[in-house]
mmCIF file of C-alpha atoms in Angstrom:
data_model
loop_
_atom_site.group_PDB
_atom_site.id
_atom_site.type_symbol
_atom_site.label_atom_id
_atom_site.label_comp_id
_atom_site.label_asym_id
_atom_site.label_seq_id
_atom_site.Cartn_x
_atom_site.Cartn_y
_atom_site.Cartn_z
ATOM 1 C CA UNK A 1 0.000 0.000 0.000
ATOM 2 C CA UNK A 2 2.861 2.383 0.809
ATOM 3 C CA UNK A 3 4.502 1.535 -2.525
ATOM 4 C CA UNK A 4 1.262 2.280 -4.331
ATOM 5 C CA UNK A 5 1.034 5.659 -2.577
ATOM 6 C CA UNK A 6 4.683 6.425 -3.446
ATOM 7 C CA UNK A 7 4.027 5.486 -7.065
ATOM 8 C CA UNK A 8 0.950 7.723 -7.140
ATOM 9 C CA UNK A 9 2.975 10.582 -5.614
ATOM 10 C CA UNK A 10 5.709 10.087 -8.206
ATOM 11 C CA UNK A 11 3.126 10.089 -11.002
ATOM 12 C CA UNK A 12 1.628 13.307 -9.634
ATOM 13 C CA UNK A 13 5.081 14.921 -9.469
ATOM 14 C CA UNK A 14 5.896 13.801 -13.023
ATOM 15 C CA UNK A 15 2.566 15.154 -14.242
ATOM 16 C CA UNK A 16 3.234 18.491 -12.533
ATOM 17 C CA UNK A 17 6.721 18.718 -14.078
ATOM 18 C CA UNK A 18 5.280 17.927 -17.511
ATOM 19 C CA UNK A 19 2.587 20.604 -17.123
ATOM 20 C CA UNK A 20 5.235 23.146 -16.109
ATOM 21 C CA UNK A 21 7.297 22.272 -19.201
ATOM 22 C CA UNK A 22 4.245 22.681 -21.435
ATOM 23 C CA UNK A 23 3.516 26.036 -19.796
ATOM 24 C CA UNK A 24 7.097 27.167 -20.400
ATOM 25 C CA UNK A 25 6.842 26.066 -24.046
ATOM 26 C CA UNK A 26 3.616 28.065 -24.437
ATOM 27 C CA UNK A 27 5.277 31.110 -22.857
ATOM 28 C CA UNK A 28 8.219 30.809 -25.238
ATOM 29 C CA UNK A 29 5.840 30.405 -28.168
ATOM 30 C CA UNK A 30 4.009 33.529 -27.093
ATOM 31 C CA UNK A 31 7.323 35.342 -26.626
ATOM 32 C CA UNK A 32 8.566 34.277 -30.074
ATOM 33 C CA UNK A 33 5.253 35.164 -31.731
ATOM 34 C CA UNK A 34 5.298 38.565 -30.063
ATOM 35 C CA UNK A 35 8.885 39.254 -31.131
ATOM 36 C CA UNK A 36 8.126 38.181 -34.702
ATOM 37 C CA UNK A 37 4.999 40.354 -34.815
ATOM 38 C CA UNK A 38 6.955 43.360 -33.559
ATOM 39 C CA UNK A 39 9.644 42.808 -36.198
ATOM 40 C CA UNK A 40 7.163 42.262 -39.015
ATOM 41 C CA UNK A 41 4.802 45.096 -38.138
ATOM 42 C CA UNK A 42 7.238 47.701 -36.837
ATOM 43 C CA UNK A 43 5.205 50.567 -38.310
ATOM 44 C CA UNK A 44 2.008 49.529 -36.487
ATOM 45 C CA UNK A 45 1.931 51.357 -33.134
ATOM 46 C CA UNK A 46 -0.748 49.074 -31.664
ATOM 47 C CA UNK A 47 1.394 45.985 -32.369
ATOM 48 C CA UNK A 48 4.358 47.676 -30.669
ATOM 49 C CA UNK A 49 2.239 48.608 -27.653
ATOM 50 C CA UNK A 50 0.884 45.064 -27.329
ATOM 51 C CA UNK A 51 4.338 43.570 -27.888
ATOM 52 C CA UNK A 52 6.079 45.656 -25.245
ATOM 53 C CA UNK A 53 3.187 45.003 -22.864
ATOM 54 C CA UNK A 54 3.389 41.217 -23.381
ATOM 55 C CA UNK A 55 7.192 41.043 -23.083
ATOM 56 C CA UNK A 56 7.546 43.254 -20.004
ATOM 57 C CA UNK A 57 6.304 40.750 -17.396
ATOM 58 C CA UNK A 58 8.554 38.083 -18.934
ATOM 59 C CA UNK A 59 11.674 40.233 -18.439
ATOM 60 C CA UNK A 60 12.915 38.602 -15.265
ATOM 61 C CA UNK A 61 15.456 35.957 -14.375
ATOM 62 C CA UNK A 62 16.544 33.676 -17.188
ATOM 63 C CA UNK A 63 13.764 34.957 -19.419
ATOM 64 C CA UNK A 64 15.327 38.438 -19.302
ATOM 65 C CA UNK A 65 18.530 37.061 -20.777
ATOM 66 C CA UNK A 66 16.572 35.111 -23.386
ATOM 67 C CA UNK A 67 14.578 38.206 -24.389
ATOM 68 C CA UNK A 68 17.769 40.252 -24.701
ATOM 69 C CA UNK A 69 19.359 37.534 -26.856
ATOM 70 C CA UNK A 70 16.264 37.464 -29.072
ATOM 71 C CA UNK A 71 16.471 41.208 -29.681
ATOM 72 C CA UNK A 72 13.885 42.646 -27.275
ATOM 73 C CA UNK A 73 16.074 45.678 -26.522
ATOM 74 C CA UNK A 74 16.433 46.457 -30.225
ATOM 75 C CA UNK A 75 12.690 46.009 -30.727
ATOM 76 C CA UNK A 76 11.841 48.419 -27.892
ATOM 77 C CA UNK A 77 14.362 50.904 -29.307
ATOM 78 C CA UNK A 78 12.880 50.508 -32.802
ATOM 79 C CA UNK A 79 9.388 51.073 -31.417
ATOM 80 C CA UNK A 80 10.587 54.322 -29.833
ATOM 81 C CA UNK A 81 12.311 55.394 -33.057
ATOM 82 C CA UNK A 82 9.321 54.572 -35.259
ATOM 83 C CA UNK A 83 6.690 56.152 -32.991
ATOM 84 C CA UNK A 84 8.326 59.139 -31.223
ATOM 85 C CA UNK A 85 5.065 61.090 -30.892
ATOM 86 C CA UNK A 86 3.013 58.159 -29.574
ATOM 87 C CA UNK A 87 3.019 58.486 -25.789
ATOM 88 C CA UNK A 88 1.711 54.965 -25.261
ATOM 89 C CA UNK A 89 4.470 53.398 -27.390
ATOM 90 C CA UNK A 90 7.127 55.482 -25.604
ATOM 91 C CA UNK A 91 5.788 54.585 -22.176
ATOM 92 C CA UNK A 92 5.547 50.857 -22.844
ATOM 93 C CA UNK A 93 8.890 50.638 -24.654
ATOM 94 C CA UNK A 94 10.604 52.521 -21.827
ATOM 95 C CA UNK A 95 8.932 50.235 -19.270
ATOM 96 C CA UNK A 96 10.185 47.178 -21.151
ATOM 97 C CA UNK A 97 13.692 48.656 -21.385
ATOM 98 C CA UNK A 98 13.707 49.453 -17.665
ATOM 99 C CA UNK A 99 12.927 45.790 -16.936
ATOM 100 C CA UNK A 100 15.436 44.464 -19.481
ATOM 101 C CA UNK A 101 18.259 46.676 -18.161
ATOM 102 C CA UNK A 102 17.553 45.774 -14.538
ATOM 103 C CA UNK A 103 20.459 43.684 -13.230
ATOM 104 C CA UNK A 104 21.914 43.358 -16.716
ATOM 105 C CA UNK A 105 25.635 42.853 -16.306
ATOM 106 C CA UNK A 106 26.537 43.550 -19.905
ATOM 107 C CA UNK A 107 25.365 46.042 -22.469
ATOM 108 C CA UNK A 108 26.816 44.055 -25.355
ATOM 109 C CA UNK A 109 25.065 44.701 -28.679
ATOM 110 C CA UNK A 110 23.343 47.731 -27.176
ATOM 111 C CA UNK A 111 24.182 51.232 -28.362
ATOM 112 C CA UNK A 112 23.576 52.757 -24.960
ATOM 113 C CA UNK A 113 24.309 56.303 -26.172
ATOM 114 C CA UNK A 114 21.576 55.920 -28.786
ATOM 115 C CA UNK A 115 19.165 54.584 -26.153
ATOM 116 C CA UNK A 116 19.993 57.516 -23.878
ATOM 117 C CA UNK A 117 19.311 59.907 -26.774
ATOM 118 C CA UNK A 118 15.920 58.267 -27.340
ATOM 119 C CA UNK A 119 15.128 58.512 -23.637
ATOM 120 C CA UNK A 120 15.999 62.204 -23.731
ATOM 121 C CA UNK A 121 13.791 62.686 -26.808
ATOM 122 C CA UNK A 122 10.892 60.912 -25.067
ATOM 123 C CA UNK A 123 11.290 63.176 -22.027
ATOM 124 C CA UNK A 124 11.223 66.290 -24.226
ATOM 125 C CA UNK A 125 8.368 65.117 -26.474
ATOM 126 C CA UNK A 126 6.192 63.872 -23.622
ATOM 127 C CA UNK A 127 7.174 66.372 -20.919
ATOM 128 C CA UNK A 128 3.622 66.439 -19.528
ATOM 129 C CA UNK A 129 3.430 62.658 -19.109
ATOM 130 C CA UNK A 130 4.466 61.527 -15.644
ATOM 131 C CA UNK A 131 4.344 57.869 -16.701
ATOM 132 C CA UNK A 132 6.795 58.477 -19.568
ATOM 133 C CA UNK A 133 9.045 60.496 -17.255
ATOM 134 C CA UNK A 134 8.937 57.763 -14.609
ATOM 135 C CA UNK A 135 9.937 55.008 -17.026
ATOM 136 C CA UNK A 136 12.564 57.226 -18.681
ATOM 137 C CA UNK A 137 14.152 57.856 -15.289
ATOM 138 C CA UNK A 138 14.125 54.156 -14.503
ATOM 139 C CA UNK A 139 15.948 53.406 -17.762
ATOM 140 C CA UNK A 140 18.552 56.082 -16.994
ATOM 141 C CA UNK A 141 19.012 54.786 -13.432
ATOM 142 C CA UNK A 142 19.545 51.254 -14.773
ATOM 143 C CA UNK A 143 22.004 52.449 -17.420
ATOM 144 C CA UNK A 144 23.872 54.618 -14.907
ATOM 145 C CA UNK A 145 25.077 51.409 -13.235
ATOM 146 C CA UNK A 146 27.418 51.096 -16.201
ATOM 147 C CA UNK A 147 30.347 53.473 -16.090
ATOM 148 C CA UNK A 148 30.535 53.763 -19.884
ATOM 149 C CA UNK A 149 26.974 55.186 -19.952
ATOM 150 C CA UNK A 150 27.482 57.883 -17.354
ATOM 151 C CA UNK A 151 29.110 60.593 -19.515
ATOM 152 C CA UNK A 152 26.301 60.407 -22.069
ATOM 153 C CA UNK A 153 23.635 60.443 -19.359
ATOM 154 C CA UNK A 154 25.252 63.506 -17.800
ATOM 155 C CA UNK A 155 25.595 65.236 -21.162
ATOM 156 C CA UNK A 156 22.301 64.211 -22.703
ATOM 157 C CA UNK A 157 19.834 63.200 -20.042
ATOM 158 C CA UNK A 158 20.219 64.792 -16.636
ATOM 159 C CA UNK A 159 19.387 68.389 -17.561
ATOM 160 C CA UNK A 160 16.223 67.276 -19.345
ATOM 161 C CA UNK A 161 15.268 65.104 -16.397
ATOM 162 C CA UNK A 162 15.867 67.926 -13.903
ATOM 163 C CA UNK A 163 13.954 70.365 -16.075
ATOM 164 C CA UNK A 164 10.903 68.113 -16.437
ATOM 165 C CA UNK A 165 10.874 66.524 -12.992
ATOM 166 C CA UNK A 166 7.909 67.618 -10.874
ATOM 167 C CA UNK A 167 6.498 64.934 -8.619
ATOM 168 C CA UNK A 168 8.152 63.836 -5.372
ATOM 169 C CA UNK A 169 8.600 60.248 -6.613
ATOM 170 C CA UNK A 170 10.360 61.564 -9.700
ATOM 171 C CA UNK A 171 12.584 63.735 -7.498
ATOM 172 C CA UNK A 172 13.630 60.602 -5.571
ATOM 173 C CA UNK A 173 14.472 58.895 -8.855
ATOM 174 C CA UNK A 174 16.406 61.954 -10.011
ATOM 175 C CA UNK A 175 18.394 61.895 -6.769
ATOM 176 C CA UNK A 176 19.065 58.173 -7.215
ATOM 177 C CA UNK A 177 20.205 58.818 -10.762
ATOM 178 C CA UNK A 178 22.475 61.675 -9.720
ATOM 179 C CA UNK A 179 24.034 59.688 -6.867
ATOM 180 C CA UNK A 180 24.676 56.765 -9.217
ATOM 181 C CA UNK A 181 26.261 59.081 -11.776
ATOM 182 C CA UNK A 182 28.607 60.621 -9.242
ATOM 183 C CA UNK A 183 29.884 57.481 -7.580
ATOM 184 C CA UNK A 184 32.867 55.639 -8.936
ATOM 185 C CA UNK A 185 32.804 51.882 -9.332
#
């Protein structure tokens, strides 16, 4: 009887592991479909909004690395480039970038100066949007962890951020950004 129970428990565990694998496969399929849609329909703002929105919650742990390898950073950057006046695209692309750059050790294959320029442009274009400003600051804070990004952030981003910062939460982020820029690693 104990052996039967152990066998049943093992079967349950195996079934659970199999279901988790299937779920991971579905997630990857969704991720790949989303990335392909964003590449194929780069001029469609609604596809870019949906794509950034779908990829953002996946940008953690191992999935973050996978998304970066599959070009999610470049896709978010392209969305910002192709839709500079669309606040919703800017907001969602910046949010995705802030998640992708979080705890990212390397900026390989990323033109961080170009990204910083796009962040600055989003701040200027959408100066009245606190959500765009919030996500822009979060991207700059994440990039400021990397010494090679700091000169460009100082030159291109900080004055715009200071100029457009209004809310207390944004002021905290600005202070965090400034302290990160002025420390030496």
